[in-house]
PDB file of C-alpha atoms and ligand atoms in Angstrom:
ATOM      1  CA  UNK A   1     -22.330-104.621 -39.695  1.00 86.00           C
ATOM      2  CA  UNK A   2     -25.599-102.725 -40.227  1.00 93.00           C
ATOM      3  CA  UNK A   3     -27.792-104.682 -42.423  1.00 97.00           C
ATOM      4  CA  UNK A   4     -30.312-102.050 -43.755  1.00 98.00           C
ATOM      5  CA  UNK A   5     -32.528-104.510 -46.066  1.00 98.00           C
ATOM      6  CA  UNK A   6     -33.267-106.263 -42.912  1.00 98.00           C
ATOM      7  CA  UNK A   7     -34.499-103.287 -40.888  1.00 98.00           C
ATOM      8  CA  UNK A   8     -36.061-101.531 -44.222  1.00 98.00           C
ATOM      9  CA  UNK A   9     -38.343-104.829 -44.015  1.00 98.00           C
ATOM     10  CA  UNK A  10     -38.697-104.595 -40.850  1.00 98.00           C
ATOM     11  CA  UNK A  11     -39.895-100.926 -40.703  1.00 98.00           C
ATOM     12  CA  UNK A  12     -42.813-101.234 -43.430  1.00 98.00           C
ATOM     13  CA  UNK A  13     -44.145-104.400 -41.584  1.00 98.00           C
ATOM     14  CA  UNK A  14     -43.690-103.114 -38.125  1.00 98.00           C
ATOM     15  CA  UNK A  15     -45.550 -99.504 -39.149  1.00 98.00           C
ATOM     16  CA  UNK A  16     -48.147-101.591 -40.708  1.00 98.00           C
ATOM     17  CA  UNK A  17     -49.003-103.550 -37.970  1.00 98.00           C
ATOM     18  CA  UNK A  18     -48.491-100.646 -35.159  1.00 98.00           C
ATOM     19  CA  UNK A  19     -50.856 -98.845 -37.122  1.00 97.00           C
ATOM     20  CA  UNK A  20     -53.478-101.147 -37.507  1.00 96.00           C
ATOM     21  CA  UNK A  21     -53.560-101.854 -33.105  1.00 95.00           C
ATOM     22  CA  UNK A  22     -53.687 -98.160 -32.931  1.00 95.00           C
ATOM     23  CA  UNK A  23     -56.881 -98.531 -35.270  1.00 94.00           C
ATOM     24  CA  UNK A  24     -58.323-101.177 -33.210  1.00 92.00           C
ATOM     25  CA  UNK A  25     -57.571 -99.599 -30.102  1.00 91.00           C
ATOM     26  CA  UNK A  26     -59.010 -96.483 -31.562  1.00 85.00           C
ATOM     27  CA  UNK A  27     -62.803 -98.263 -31.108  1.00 79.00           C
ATOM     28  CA  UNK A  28     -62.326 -98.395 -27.143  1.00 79.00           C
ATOM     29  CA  UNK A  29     -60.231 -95.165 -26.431  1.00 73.00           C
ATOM     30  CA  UNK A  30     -60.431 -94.487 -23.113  1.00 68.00           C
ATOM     31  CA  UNK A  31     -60.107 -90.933 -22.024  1.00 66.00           C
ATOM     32  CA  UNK A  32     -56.913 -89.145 -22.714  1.00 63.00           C
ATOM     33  CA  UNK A  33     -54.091 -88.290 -20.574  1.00 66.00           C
ATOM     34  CA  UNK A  34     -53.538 -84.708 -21.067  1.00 63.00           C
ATOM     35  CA  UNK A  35     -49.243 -83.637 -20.739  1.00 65.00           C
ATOM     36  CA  UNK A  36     -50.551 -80.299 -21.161  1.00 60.00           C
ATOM     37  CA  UNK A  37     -53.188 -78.295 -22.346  1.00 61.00           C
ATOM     38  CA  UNK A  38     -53.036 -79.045 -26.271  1.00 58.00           C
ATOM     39  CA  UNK A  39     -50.965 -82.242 -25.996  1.00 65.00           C
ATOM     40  CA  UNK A  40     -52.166 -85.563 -25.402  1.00 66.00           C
ATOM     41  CA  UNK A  41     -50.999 -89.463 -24.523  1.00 74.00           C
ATOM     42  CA  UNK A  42     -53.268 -92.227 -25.112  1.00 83.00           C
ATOM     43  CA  UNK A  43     -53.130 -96.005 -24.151  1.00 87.00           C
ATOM     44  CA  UNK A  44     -52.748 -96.393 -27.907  1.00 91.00           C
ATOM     45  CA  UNK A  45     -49.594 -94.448 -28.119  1.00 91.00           C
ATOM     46  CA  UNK A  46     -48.212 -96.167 -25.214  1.00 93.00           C
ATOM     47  CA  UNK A  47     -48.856 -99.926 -26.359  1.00 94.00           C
ATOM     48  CA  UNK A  48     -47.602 -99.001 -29.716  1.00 96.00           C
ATOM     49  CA  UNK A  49     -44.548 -97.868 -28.958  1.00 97.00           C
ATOM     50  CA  UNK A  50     -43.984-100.328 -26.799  1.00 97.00           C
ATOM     51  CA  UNK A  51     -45.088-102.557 -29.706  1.00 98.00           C
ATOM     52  CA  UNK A  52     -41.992-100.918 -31.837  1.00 98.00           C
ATOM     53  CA  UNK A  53     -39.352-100.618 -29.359  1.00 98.00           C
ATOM     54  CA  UNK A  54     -39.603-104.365 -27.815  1.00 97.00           C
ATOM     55  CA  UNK A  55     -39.302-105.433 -31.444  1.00 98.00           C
ATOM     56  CA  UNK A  56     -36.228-103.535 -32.387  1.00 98.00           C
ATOM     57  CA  UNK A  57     -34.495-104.409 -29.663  1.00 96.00           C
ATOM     58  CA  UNK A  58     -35.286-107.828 -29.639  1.00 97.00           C
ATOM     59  CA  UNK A  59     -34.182-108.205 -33.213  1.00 97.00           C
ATOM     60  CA  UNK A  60     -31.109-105.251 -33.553  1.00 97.00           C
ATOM     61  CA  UNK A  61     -30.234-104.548 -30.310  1.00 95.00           C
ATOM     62  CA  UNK A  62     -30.376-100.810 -31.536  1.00 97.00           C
ATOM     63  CA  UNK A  63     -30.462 -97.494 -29.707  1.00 97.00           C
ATOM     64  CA  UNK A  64     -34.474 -96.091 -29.943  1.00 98.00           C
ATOM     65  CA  UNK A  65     -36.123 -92.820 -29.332  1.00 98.00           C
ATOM     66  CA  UNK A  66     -39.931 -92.592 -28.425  1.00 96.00           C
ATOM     67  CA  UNK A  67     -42.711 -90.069 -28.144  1.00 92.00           C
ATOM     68  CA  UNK A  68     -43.827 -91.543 -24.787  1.00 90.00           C
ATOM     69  CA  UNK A  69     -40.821 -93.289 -23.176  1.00 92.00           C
ATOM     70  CA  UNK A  70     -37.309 -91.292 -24.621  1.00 91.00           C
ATOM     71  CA  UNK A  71     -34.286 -92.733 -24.933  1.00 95.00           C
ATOM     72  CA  UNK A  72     -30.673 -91.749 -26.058  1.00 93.00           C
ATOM     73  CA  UNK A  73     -29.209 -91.666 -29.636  1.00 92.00           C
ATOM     74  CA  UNK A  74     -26.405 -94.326 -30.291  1.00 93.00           C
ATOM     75  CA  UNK A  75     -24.894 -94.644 -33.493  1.00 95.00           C
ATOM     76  CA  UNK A  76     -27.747 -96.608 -34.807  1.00 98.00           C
ATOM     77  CA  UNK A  77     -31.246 -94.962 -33.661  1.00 98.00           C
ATOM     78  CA  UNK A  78     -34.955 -95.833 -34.161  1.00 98.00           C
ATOM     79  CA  UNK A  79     -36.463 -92.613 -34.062  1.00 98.00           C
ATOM     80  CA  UNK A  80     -40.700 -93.179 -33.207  1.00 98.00           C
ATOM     81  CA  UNK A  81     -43.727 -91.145 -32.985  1.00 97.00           C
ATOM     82  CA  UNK A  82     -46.256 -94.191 -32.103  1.00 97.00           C
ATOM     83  CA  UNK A  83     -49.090 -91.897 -32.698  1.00 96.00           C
ATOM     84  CA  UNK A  84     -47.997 -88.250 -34.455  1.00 97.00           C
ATOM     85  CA  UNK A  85     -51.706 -86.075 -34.524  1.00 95.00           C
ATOM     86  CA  UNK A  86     -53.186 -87.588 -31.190  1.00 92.00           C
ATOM     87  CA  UNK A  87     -55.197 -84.963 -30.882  1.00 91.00           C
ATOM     88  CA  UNK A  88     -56.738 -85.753 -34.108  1.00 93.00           C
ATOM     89  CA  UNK A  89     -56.887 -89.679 -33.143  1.00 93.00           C
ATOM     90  CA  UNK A  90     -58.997 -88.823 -30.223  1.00 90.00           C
ATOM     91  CA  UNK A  91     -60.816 -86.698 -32.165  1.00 91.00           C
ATOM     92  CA  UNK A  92     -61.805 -89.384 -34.551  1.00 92.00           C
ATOM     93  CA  UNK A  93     -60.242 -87.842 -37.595  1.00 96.00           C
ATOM     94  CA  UNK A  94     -58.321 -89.556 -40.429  1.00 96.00           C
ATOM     95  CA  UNK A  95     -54.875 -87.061 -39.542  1.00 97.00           C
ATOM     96  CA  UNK A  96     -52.909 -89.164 -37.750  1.00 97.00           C
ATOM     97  CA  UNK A  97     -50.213 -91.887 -38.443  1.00 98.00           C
ATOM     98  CA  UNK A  98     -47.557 -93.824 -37.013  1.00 98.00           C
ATOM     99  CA  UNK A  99     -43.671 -92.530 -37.888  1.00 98.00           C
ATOM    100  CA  UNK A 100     -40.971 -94.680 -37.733  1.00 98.00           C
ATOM    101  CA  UNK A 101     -37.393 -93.538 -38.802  1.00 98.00           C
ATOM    102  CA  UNK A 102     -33.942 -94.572 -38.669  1.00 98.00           C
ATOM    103  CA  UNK A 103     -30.578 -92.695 -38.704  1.00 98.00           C
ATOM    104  CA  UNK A 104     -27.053 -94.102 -39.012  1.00 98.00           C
ATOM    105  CA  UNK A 105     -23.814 -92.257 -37.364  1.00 96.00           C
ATOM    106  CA  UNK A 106     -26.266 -88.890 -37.927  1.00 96.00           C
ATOM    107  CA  UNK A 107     -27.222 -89.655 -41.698  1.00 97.00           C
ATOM    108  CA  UNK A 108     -31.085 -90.783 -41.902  1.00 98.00           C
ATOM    109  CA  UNK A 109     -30.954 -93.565 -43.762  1.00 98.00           C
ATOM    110  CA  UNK A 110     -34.658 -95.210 -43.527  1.00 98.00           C
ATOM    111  CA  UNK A 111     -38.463 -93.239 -43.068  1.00 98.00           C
ATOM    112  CA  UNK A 112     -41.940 -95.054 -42.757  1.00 98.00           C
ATOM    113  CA  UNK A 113     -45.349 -93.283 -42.548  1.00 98.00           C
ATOM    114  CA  UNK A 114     -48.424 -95.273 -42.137  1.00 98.00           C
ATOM    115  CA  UNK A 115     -51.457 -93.466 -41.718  1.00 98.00           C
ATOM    116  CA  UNK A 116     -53.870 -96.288 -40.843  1.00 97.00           C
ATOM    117  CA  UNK A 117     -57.125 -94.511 -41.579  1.00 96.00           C
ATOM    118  CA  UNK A 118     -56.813 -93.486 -44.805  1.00 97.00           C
ATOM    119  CA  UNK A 119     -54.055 -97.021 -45.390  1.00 98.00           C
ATOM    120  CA  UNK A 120     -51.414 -94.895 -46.992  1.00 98.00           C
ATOM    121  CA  UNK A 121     -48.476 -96.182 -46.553  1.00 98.00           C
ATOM    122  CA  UNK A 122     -45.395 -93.608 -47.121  1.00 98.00           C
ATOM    123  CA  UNK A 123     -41.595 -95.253 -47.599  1.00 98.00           C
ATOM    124  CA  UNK A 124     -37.999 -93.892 -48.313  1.00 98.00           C
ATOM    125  CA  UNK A 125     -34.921 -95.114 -48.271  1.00 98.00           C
ATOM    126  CA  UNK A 126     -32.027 -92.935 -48.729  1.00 98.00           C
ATOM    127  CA  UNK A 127     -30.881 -92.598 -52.443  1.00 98.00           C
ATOM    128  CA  UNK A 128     -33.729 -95.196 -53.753  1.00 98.00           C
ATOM    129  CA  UNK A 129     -36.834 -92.486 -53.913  1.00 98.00           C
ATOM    130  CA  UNK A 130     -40.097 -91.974 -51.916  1.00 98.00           C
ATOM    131  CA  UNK A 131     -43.077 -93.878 -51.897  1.00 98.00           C
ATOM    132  CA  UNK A 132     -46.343 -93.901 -51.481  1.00 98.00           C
ATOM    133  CA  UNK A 133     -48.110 -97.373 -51.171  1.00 98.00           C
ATOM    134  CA  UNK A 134     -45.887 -98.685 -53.548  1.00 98.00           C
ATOM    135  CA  UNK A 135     -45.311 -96.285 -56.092  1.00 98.00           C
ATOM    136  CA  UNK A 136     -42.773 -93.984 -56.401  1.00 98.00           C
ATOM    137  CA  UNK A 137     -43.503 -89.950 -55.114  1.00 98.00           C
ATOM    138  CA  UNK A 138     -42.342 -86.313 -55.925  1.00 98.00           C
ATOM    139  CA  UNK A 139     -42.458 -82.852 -54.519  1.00 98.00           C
ATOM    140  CA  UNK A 140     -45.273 -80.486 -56.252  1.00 98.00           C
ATOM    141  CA  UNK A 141     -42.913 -78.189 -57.862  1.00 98.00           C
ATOM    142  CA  UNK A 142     -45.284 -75.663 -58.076  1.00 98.00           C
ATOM    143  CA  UNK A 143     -46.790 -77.487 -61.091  1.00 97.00           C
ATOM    144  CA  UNK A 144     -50.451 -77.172 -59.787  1.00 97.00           C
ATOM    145  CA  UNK A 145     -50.335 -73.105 -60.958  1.00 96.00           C
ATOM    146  CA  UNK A 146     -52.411 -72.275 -58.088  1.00 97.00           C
ATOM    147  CA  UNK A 147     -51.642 -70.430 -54.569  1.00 97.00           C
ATOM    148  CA  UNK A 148     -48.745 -72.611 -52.813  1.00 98.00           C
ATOM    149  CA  UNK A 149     -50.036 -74.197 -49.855  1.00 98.00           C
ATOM    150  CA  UNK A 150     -47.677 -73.966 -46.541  1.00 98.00           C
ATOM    151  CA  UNK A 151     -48.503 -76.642 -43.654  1.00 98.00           C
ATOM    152  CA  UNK A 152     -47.316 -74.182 -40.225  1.00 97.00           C
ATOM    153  CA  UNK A 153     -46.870 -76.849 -37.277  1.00 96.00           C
ATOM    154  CA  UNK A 154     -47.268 -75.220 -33.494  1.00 92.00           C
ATOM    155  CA  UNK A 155     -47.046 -76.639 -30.481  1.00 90.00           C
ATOM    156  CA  UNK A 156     -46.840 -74.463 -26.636  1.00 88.00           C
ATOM    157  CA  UNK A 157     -42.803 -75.085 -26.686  1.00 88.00           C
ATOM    158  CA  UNK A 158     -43.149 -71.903 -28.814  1.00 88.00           C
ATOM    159  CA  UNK A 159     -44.970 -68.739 -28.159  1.00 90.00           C
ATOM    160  CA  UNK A 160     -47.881 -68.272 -29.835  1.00 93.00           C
ATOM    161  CA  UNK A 161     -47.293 -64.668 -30.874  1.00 95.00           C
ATOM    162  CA  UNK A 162     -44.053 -65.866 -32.996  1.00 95.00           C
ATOM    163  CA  UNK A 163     -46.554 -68.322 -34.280  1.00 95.00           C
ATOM    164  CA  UNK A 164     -48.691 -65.392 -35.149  1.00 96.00           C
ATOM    165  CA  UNK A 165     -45.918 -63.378 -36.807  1.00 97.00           C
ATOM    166  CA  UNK A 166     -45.300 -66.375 -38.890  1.00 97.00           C
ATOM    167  CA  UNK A 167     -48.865 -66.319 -40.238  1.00 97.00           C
ATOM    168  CA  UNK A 168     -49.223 -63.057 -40.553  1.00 98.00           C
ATOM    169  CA  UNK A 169     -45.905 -63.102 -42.949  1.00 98.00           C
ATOM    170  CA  UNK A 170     -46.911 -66.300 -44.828  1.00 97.00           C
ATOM    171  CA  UNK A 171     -50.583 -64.054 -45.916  1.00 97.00           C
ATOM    172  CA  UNK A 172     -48.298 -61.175 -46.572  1.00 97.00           C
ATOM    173  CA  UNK A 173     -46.700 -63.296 -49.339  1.00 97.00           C
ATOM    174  CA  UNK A 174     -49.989 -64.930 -50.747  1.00 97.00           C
ATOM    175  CA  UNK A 175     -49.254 -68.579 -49.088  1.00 98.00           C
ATOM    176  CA  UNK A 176     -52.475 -70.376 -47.969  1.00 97.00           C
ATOM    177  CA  UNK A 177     -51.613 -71.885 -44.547  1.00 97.00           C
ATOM    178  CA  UNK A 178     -53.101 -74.609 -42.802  1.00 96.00           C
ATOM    179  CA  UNK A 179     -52.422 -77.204 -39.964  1.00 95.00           C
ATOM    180  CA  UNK A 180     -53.488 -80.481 -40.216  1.00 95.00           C
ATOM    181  CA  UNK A 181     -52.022 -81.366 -36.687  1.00 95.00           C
ATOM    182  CA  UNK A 182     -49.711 -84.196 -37.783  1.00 97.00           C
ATOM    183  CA  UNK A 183     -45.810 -82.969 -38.246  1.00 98.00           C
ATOM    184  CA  UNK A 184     -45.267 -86.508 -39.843  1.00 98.00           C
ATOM    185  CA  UNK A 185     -48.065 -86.297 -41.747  1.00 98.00           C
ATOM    186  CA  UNK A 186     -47.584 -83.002 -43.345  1.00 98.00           C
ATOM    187  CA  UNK A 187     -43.949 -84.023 -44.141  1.00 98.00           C
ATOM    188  CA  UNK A 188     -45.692 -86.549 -45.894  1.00 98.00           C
ATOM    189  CA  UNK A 189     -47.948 -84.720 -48.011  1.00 98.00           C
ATOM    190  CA  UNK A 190     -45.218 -82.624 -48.961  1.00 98.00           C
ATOM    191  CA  UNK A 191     -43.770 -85.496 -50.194  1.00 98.00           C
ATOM    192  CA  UNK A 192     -46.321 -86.565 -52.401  1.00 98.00           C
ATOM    193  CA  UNK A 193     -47.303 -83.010 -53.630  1.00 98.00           C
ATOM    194  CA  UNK A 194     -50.473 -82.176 -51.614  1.00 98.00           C
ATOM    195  CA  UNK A 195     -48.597 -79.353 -50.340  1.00 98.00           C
ATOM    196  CA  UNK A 196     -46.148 -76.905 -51.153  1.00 98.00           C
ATOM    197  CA  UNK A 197     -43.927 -77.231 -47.618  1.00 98.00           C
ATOM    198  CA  UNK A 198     -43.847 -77.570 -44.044  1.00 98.00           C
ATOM    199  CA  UNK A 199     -42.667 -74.917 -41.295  1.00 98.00           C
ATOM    200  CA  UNK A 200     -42.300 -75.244 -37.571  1.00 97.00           C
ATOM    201  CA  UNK A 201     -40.151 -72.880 -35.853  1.00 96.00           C
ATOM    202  CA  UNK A 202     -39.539 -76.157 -33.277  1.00 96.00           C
ATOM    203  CA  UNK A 203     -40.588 -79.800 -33.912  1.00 97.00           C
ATOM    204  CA  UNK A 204     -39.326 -82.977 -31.923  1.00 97.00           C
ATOM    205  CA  UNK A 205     -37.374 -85.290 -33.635  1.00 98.00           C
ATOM    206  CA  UNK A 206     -39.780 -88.104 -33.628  1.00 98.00           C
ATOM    207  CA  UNK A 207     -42.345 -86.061 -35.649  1.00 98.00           C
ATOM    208  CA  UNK A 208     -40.407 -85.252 -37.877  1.00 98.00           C
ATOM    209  CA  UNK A 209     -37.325 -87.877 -38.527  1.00 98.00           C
ATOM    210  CA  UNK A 210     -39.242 -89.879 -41.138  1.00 98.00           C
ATOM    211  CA  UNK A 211     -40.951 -87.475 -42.752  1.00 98.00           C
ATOM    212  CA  UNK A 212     -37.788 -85.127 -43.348  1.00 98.00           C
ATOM    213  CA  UNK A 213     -36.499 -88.628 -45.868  1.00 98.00           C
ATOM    214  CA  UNK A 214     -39.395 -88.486 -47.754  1.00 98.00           C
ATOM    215  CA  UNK A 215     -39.281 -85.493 -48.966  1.00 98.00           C
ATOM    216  CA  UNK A 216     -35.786 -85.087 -49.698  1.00 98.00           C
ATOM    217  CA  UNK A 217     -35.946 -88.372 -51.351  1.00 98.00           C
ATOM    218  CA  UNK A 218     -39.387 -87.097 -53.289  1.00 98.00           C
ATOM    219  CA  UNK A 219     -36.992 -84.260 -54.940  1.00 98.00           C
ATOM    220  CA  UNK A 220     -37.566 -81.059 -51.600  1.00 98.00           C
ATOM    221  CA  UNK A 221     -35.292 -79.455 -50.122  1.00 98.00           C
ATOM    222  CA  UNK A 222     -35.165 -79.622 -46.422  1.00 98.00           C
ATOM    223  CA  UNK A 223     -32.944 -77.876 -43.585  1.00 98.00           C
ATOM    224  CA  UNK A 224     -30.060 -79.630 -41.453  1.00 97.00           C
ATOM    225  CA  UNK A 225     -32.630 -80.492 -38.977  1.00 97.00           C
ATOM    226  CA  UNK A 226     -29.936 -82.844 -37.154  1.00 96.00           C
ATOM    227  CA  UNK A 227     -27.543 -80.063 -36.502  1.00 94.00           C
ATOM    228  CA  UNK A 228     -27.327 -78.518 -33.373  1.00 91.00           C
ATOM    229  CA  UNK A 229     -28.498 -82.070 -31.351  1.00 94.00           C
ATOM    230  CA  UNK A 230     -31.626 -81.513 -33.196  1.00 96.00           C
ATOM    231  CA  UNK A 231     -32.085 -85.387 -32.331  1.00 96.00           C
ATOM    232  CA  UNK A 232     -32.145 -85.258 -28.736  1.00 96.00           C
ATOM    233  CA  UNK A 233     -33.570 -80.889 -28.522  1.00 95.00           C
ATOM    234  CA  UNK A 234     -35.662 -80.823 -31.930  1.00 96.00           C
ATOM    235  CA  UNK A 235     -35.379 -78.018 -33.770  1.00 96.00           C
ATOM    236  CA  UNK A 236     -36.469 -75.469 -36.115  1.00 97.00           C
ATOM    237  CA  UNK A 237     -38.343 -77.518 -38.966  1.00 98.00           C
ATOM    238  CA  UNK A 238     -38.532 -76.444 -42.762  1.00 98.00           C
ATOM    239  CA  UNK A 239     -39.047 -78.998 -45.838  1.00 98.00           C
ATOM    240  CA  UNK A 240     -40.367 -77.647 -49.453  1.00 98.00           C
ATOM    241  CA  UNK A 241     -40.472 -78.313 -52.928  1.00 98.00           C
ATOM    242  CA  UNK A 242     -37.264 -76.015 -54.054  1.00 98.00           C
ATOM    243  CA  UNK A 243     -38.864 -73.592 -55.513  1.00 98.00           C
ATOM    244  CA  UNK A 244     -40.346 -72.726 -52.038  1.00 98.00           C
ATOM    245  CA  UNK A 245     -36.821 -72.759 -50.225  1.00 98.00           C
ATOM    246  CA  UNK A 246     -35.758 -68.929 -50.483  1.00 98.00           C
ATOM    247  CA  UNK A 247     -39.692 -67.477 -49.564  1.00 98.00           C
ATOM    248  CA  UNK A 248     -39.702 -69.717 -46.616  1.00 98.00           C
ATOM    249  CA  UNK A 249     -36.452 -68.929 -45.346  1.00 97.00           C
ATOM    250  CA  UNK A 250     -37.134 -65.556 -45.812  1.00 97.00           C
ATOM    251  CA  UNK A 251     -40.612 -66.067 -43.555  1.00 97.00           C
ATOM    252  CA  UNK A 252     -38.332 -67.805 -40.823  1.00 96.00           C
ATOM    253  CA  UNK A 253     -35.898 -65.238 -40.532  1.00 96.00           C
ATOM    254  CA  UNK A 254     -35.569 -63.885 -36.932  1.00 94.00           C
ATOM    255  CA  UNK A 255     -38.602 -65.998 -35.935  1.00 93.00           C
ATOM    256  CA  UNK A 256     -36.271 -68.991 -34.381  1.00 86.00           C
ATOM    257  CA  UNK A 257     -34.358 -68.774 -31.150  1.00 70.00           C
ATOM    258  CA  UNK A 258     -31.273 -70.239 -33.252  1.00 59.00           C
ATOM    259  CA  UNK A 259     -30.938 -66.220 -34.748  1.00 49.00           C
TER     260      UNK A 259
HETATM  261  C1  IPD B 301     -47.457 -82.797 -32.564  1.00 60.04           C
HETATM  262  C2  IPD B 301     -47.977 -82.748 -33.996  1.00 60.04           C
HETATM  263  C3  IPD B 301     -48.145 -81.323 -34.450  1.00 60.04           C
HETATM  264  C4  IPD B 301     -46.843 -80.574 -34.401  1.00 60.04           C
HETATM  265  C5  IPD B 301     -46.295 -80.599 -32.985  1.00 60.04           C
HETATM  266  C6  IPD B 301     -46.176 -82.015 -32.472  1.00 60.04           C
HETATM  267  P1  IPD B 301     -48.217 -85.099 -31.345  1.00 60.04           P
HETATM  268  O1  IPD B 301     -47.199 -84.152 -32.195  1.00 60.04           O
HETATM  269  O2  IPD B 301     -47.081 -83.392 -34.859  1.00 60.04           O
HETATM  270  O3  IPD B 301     -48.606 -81.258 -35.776  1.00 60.04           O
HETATM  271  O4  IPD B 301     -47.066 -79.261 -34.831  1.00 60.04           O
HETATM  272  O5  IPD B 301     -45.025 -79.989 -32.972  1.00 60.04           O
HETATM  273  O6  IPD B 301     -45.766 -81.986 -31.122  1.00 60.04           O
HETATM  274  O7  IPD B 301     -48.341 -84.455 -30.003  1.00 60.04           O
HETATM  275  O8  IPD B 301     -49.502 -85.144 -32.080  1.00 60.04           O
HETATM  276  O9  IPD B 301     -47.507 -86.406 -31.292  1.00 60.04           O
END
């Protein structure tokens, strides 16, 4: 038996308090581990997941997925990015948070976002809304009148000149882009309103597991990101307020290696 209320609690307390070492760590970063030339592991990334995943399994025994150390899917998965934006962490920046998710027999059923600089706290629970430090969240829906704004993720597991294309289409249509270098985070903001939607032709599961909750539970629409073992390969990532869906899909088409 799968008692959610206990690992909802969990997940707020645990993302608060993973967030907060990665703040204190932040005062005496060492220098970075580079995986490759844009992406990034810190010792804060590593002792906070290890924070996370010693906790879960001490307490549900569950199966867990991590940024730094992997894992397999079981029926019942913890799905963590200890540190989603490093890059921006090293940096010093605000744009960067801790992402903890949770999926049950392929159905995401829990999604915490803490970024620790800026203490915003974002929580969903499937069916019961989106939140943000408390109080409950929705989608834009276009209601600010003014140019949508599109967050466009990219990472080197894609080539940059389908990244380009992707630009070049969102201008075409008017959409003010921007990359704020945190999947999570972007999911989040969609959540909340600050932008319109969030595009990444691939994305790792553990960027965006949380995030993808929110804003479905904030009133977006978002893709079957889970299909195709999305969990284990990642996949193609797009998450709007609806009236965005159509436009974006339209941007994406023949940009993914899906088509
Ligand atoms: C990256 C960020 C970035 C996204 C990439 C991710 P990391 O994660 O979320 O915004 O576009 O796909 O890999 O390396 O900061 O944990």
């Amino acid at each position: 038996m799968i008692d959610l209320d206990a690992r909802e609690a969990f997940a707020l307390d645990v993302a608060l308090r993973a967030g907060r070492l990665a703040l204190t760590m932040r005062n005496d970063l060492a220098p970075a581990d580079a995986k490759s030339a844009i992406d990034f592991c810190t010792e804060a990334d590593l002792a906070v997941e290890r924070l996370i995943r010693g906790e879960v399994e001490q307490r549900f025994g569950d199966s867990f997925i991590g940024e730094e150390f992997g894992g397999e899917p079981g029926e019942a998965v913890w799905v963590v990015d200890p540190i989603d934006g490093t890059t921006g962490y090293i940096h010093g920046t605000p744009r960067w948070c801790v992402s903890v998710g949770f999926a049950l027999r392929g159905v995401i059923e829990l999604g915490v976002i803490y970024a620790p600089a800026t203490d915003r706290l974002f929580t969903a629970r499937r069916g019961r809304g989106a939140r943000l430090n408390g109080r409950p969240i929705a989608v834009s829906g276009l209601k600010h009148g003014a140019v949508p704004v599109v967050e466009a993720g990219w990472s080197e597991r894609y080539p940059l000149e389908k990244y380009f294309e992707l630009i070049r289409r969102m201008n075409a249509a008017r959409f003010e882009f921007r990359r704020i270098g945190s999947g999570a985070l972007g999911l989040a903001e969609v959540a909340c309103g600050l932008a319109d939607g969030y595009v990444e032709l691939h994305i790792n599961a553990w960027d965006a597991l949380a995030g993808l909750l929110l804003v479905s539970e904030a009133g977006g629409w978002v893709n079957d990101f889970l299909a195709g073992d999305g969990l284990r390969k990642g996949n193609t990532l797009l998450a709007c307020t609806p009236e965005m869906t159509e436009p974006l899909k339209a941007i994406l088409r023949g940009l993914t290696r899906e088509e």
